Tab-separated table of C-alpha atoms in Angstrom:
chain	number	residue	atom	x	y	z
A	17	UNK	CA	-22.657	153.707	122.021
A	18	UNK	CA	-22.763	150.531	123.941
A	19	UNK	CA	-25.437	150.957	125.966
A	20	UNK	CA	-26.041	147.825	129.315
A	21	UNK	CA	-22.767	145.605	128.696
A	22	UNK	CA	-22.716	142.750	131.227
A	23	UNK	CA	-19.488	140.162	131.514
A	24	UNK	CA	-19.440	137.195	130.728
A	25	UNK	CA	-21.567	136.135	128.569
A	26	UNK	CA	-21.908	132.214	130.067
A	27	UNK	CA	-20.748	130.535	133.562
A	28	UNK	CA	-21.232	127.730	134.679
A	29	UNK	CA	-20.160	126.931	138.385
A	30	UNK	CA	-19.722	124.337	141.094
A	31	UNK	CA	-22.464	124.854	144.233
A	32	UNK	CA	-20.232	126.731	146.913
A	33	UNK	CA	-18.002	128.523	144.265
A	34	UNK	CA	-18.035	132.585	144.475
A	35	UNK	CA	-18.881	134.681	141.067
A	36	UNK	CA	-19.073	138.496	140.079
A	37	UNK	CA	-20.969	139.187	137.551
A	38	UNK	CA	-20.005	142.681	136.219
A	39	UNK	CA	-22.130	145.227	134.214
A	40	UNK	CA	-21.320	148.925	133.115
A	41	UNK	CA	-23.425	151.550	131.228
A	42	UNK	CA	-21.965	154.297	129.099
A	43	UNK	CA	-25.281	156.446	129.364
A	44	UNK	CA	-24.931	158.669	132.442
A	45	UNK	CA	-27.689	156.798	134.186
A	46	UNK	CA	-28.302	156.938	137.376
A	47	UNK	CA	-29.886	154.018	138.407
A	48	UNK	CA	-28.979	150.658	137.662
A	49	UNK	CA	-30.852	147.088	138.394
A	50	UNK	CA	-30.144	143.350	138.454
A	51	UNK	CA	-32.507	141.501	137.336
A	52	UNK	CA	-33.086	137.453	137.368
A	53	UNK	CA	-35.064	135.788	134.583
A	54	UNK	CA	-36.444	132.016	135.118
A	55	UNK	CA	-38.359	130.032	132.904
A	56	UNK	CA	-42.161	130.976	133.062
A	57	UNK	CA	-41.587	133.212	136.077
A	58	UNK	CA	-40.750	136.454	133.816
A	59	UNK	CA	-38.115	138.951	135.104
A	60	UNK	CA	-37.798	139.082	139.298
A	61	UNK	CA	-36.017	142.469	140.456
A	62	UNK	CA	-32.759	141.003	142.750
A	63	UNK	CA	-31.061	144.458	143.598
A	64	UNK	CA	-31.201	148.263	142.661
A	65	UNK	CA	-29.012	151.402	143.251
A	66	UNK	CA	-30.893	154.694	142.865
A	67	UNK	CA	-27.685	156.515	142.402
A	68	UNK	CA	-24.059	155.843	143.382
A	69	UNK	CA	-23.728	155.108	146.680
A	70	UNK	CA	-26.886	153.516	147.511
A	71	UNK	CA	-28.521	149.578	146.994
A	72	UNK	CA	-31.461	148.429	147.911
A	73	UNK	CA	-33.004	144.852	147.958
A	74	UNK	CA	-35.402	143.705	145.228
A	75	UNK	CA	-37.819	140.866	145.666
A	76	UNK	CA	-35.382	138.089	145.855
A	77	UNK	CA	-32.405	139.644	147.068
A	78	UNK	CA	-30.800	136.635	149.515
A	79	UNK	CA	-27.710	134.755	148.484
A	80	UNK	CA	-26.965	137.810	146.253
A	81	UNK	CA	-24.637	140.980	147.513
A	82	UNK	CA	-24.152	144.359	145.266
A	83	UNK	CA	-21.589	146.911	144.458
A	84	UNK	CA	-22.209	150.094	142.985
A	85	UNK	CA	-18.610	150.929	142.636
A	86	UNK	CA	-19.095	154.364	140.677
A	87	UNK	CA	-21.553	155.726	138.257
A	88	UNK	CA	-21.025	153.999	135.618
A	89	UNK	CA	-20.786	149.801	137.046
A	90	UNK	CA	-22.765	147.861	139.382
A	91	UNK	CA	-21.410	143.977	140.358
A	92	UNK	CA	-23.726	141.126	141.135
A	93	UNK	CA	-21.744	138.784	143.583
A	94	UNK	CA	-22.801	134.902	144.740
A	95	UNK	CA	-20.737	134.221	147.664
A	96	UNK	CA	-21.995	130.583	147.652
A	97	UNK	CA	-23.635	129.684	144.439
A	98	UNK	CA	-26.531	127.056	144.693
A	99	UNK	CA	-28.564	125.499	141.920
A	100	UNK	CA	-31.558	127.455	142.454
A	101	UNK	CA	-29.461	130.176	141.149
A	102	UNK	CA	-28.852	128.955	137.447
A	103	UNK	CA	-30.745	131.749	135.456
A	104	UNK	CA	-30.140	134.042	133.024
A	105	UNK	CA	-29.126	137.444	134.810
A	106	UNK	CA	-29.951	140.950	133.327
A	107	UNK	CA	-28.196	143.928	134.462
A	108	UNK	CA	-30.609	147.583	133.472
A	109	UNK	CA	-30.238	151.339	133.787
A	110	UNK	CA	-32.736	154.497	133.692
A	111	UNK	CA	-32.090	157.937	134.051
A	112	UNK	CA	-34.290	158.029	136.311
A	113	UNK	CA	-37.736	160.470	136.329
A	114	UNK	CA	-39.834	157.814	134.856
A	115	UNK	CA	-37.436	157.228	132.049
A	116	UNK	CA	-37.175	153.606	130.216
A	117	UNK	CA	-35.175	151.043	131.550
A	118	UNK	CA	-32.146	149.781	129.262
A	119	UNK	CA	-31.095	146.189	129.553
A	120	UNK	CA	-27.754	144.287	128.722
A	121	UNK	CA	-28.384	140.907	126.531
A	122	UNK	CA	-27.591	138.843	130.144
A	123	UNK	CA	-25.413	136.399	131.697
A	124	UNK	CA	-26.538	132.617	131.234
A	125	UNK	CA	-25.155	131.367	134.814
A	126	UNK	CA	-25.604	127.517	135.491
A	127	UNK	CA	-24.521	125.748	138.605
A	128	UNK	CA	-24.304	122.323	138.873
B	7	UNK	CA	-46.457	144.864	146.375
B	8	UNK	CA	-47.174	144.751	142.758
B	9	UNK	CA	-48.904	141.571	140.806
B	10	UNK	CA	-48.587	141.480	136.930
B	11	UNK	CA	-50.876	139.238	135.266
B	12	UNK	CA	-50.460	138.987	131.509
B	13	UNK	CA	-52.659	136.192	129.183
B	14	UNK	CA	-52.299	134.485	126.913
B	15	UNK	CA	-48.333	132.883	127.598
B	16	UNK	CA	-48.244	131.385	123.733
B	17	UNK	CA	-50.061	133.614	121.057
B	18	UNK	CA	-50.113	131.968	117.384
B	19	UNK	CA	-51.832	134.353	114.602
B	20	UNK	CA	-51.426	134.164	110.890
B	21	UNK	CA	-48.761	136.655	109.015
B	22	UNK	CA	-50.505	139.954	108.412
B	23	UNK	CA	-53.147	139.316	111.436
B	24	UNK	CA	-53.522	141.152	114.604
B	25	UNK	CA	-52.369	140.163	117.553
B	26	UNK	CA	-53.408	141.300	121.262
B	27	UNK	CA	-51.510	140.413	124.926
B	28	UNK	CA	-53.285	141.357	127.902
B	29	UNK	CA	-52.020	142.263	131.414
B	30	UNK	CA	-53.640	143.270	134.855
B	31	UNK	CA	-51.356	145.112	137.619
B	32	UNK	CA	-52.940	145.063	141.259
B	33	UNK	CA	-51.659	148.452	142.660
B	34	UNK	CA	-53.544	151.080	142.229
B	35	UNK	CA	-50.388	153.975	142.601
B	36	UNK	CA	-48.526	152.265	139.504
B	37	UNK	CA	-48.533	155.042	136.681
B	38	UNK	CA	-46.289	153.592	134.094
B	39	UNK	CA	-46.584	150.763	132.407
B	40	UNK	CA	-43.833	149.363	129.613
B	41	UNK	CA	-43.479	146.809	127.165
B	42	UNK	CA	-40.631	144.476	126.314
B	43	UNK	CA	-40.102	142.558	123.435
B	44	UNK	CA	-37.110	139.766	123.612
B	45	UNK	CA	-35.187	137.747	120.983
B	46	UNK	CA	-33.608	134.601	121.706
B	47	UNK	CA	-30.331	134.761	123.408
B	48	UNK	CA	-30.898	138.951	123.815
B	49	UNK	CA	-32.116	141.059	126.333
B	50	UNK	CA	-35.687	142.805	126.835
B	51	UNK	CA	-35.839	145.784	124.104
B	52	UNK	CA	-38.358	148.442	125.341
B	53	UNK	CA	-40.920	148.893	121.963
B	54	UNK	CA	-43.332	151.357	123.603
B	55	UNK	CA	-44.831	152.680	127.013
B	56	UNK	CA	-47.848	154.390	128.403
B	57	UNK	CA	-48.204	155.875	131.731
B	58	UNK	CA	-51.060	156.761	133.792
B	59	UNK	CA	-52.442	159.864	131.900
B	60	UNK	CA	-52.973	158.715	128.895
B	61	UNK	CA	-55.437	156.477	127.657
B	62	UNK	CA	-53.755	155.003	124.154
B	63	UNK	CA	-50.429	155.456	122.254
B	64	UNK	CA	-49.285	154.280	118.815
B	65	UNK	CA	-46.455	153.641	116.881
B	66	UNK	CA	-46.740	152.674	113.354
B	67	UNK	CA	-47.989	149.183	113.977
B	68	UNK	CA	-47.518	148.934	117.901
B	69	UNK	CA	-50.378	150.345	119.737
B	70	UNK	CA	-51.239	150.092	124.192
B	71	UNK	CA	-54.069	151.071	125.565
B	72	UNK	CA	-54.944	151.155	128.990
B	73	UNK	CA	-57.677	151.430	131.289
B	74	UNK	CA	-56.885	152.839	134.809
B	75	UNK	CA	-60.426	151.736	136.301
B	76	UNK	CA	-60.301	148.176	135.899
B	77	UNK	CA	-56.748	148.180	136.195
B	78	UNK	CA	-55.569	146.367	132.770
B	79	UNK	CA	-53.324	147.387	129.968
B	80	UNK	CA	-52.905	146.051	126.617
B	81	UNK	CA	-50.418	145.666	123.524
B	82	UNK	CA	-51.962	145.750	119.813
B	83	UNK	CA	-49.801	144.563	117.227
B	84	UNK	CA	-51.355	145.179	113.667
B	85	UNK	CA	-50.282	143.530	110.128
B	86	UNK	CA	-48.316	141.514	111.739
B	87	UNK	CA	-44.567	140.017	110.000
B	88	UNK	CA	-42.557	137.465	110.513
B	89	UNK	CA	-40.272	139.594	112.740
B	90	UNK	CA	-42.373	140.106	115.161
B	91	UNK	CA	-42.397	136.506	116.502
B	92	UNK	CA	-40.471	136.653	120.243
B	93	UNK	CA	-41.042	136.946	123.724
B	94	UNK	CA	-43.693	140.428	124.844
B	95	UNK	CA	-43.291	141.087	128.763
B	96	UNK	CA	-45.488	143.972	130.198
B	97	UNK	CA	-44.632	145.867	133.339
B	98	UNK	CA	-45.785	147.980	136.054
B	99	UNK	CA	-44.386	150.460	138.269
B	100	UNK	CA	-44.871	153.627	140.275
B	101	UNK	CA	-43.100	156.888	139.968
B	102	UNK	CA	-43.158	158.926	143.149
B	103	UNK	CA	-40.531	161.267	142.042
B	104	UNK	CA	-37.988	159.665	144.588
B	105	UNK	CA	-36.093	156.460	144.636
B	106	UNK	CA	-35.934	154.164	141.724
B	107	UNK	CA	-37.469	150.738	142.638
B	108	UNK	CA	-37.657	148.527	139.610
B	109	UNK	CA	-39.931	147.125	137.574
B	110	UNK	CA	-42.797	144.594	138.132
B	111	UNK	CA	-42.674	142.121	134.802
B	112	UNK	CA	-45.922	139.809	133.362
B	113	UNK	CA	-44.431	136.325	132.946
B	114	UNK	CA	-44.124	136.960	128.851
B	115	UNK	CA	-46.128	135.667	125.899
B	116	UNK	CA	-44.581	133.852	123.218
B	117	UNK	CA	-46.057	135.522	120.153
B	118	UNK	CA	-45.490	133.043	116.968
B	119	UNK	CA	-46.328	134.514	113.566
B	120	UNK	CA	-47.240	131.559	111.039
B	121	UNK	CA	-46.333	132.527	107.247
């Protein structure tokens, strides 16, 4: 049982280059979460799906667009990548109901 | 919208000590409360959760309590080992039985365990 699997691992981009970042859970969760992590600033929410179908923004959704393309995967796309945006980027999943979030080990994204 | 405060952001305590992080939340309607523990180069493992009806839980040496009234929640690690030395993030949200907004996170405590 995998669990949160997010791909890849490490990126590093030019500013103005365009980047997926992919994740996929094998639980049957409904909702799924992207999560940016910054040194000293803890773990901002960027996007969330509720179930498939639906996204909604976090608290610092812009320069970031979402896919929930089925149950099980949920894509984190840069159109334009900018410095500000080197972090480490966590992908999550509950079952929703109150139950504990799950979280992938993270994509370490730098732009330069 | 929800505020996390969690104190101290660097804990140091001797091997076999206790240690104790500390977090506020600001919204009253948040009614469960997790806690994170990271590794390097790894993602946030959840090591135990409360939520609003419930003053205390334990787990063998893990232990939250929290204290709706004033708002503040906090993680009790006892006999502590070398293991334990990572990141701790608290975390606040409400459950309305609808939608899934995500969680609000404490900016972490680096919890070092000296031998």
């Amino acid at each position: 049982n995998a669990g949160v699997t997010q791909t890849p691992k490490f990126q590093v981009l030019k500013t103005g280059q365009s980047m997926t970042l992919q994740c996929a859970q094998d639980m049957n969760h409904n909702s799924m979460y992207w999560y940016r992590q910054d040194p000293g600033m803890g773990l901002r929410l960027i996007y969330y799906s509720a179930s498939e179908g639906t996204t909604d923004k976090g608290e610092v959704p812009n320069g970031y667009n979402v896919s929930r393309l089925n149950k099980r995967e949920f894509s984190l796309r840069l159109e334009s990548a900018a410095p500000s945006q080197t972090s480490v980027y966590f992908c999550a999943s509950t079952g929703g109901g109150g139950q504990p979030q799950h979280f992938g080990d993270g994509t370490r994204l730098s732009i330069l | 919208g929800e505020n996390v405060e969690q104190h101290p952001s660097t804990l140091s305590v001797q091997e076999g000590d206790s240690a104790v992080i500390k977090c506020t939340y600001s919204d009253s309607a948040s009614n469960y409360f997790p806690w994170y523990k990271q590794e390097l180069g790894k993602g946030p493992q959840l090591i135990i959760d409360i939520r609003s009806n419930v003053g205390e839980k334990k787990d063998q040496r893990i232990a939250v309590t929290l204290n709706k009234t004033a708002k503040h929640f906090s993680l009790h690690i006892t006999e502590t080992q070398p293991e334990d030395s990572a990141v701790y993030f608290c975390a606040a949200r409400a459950y309305s039985g609808g939608g899934a907004d995500g969680l609000t996170f404490g900016k972490g405590t680096h919890l070092i365990i000296q031998p």
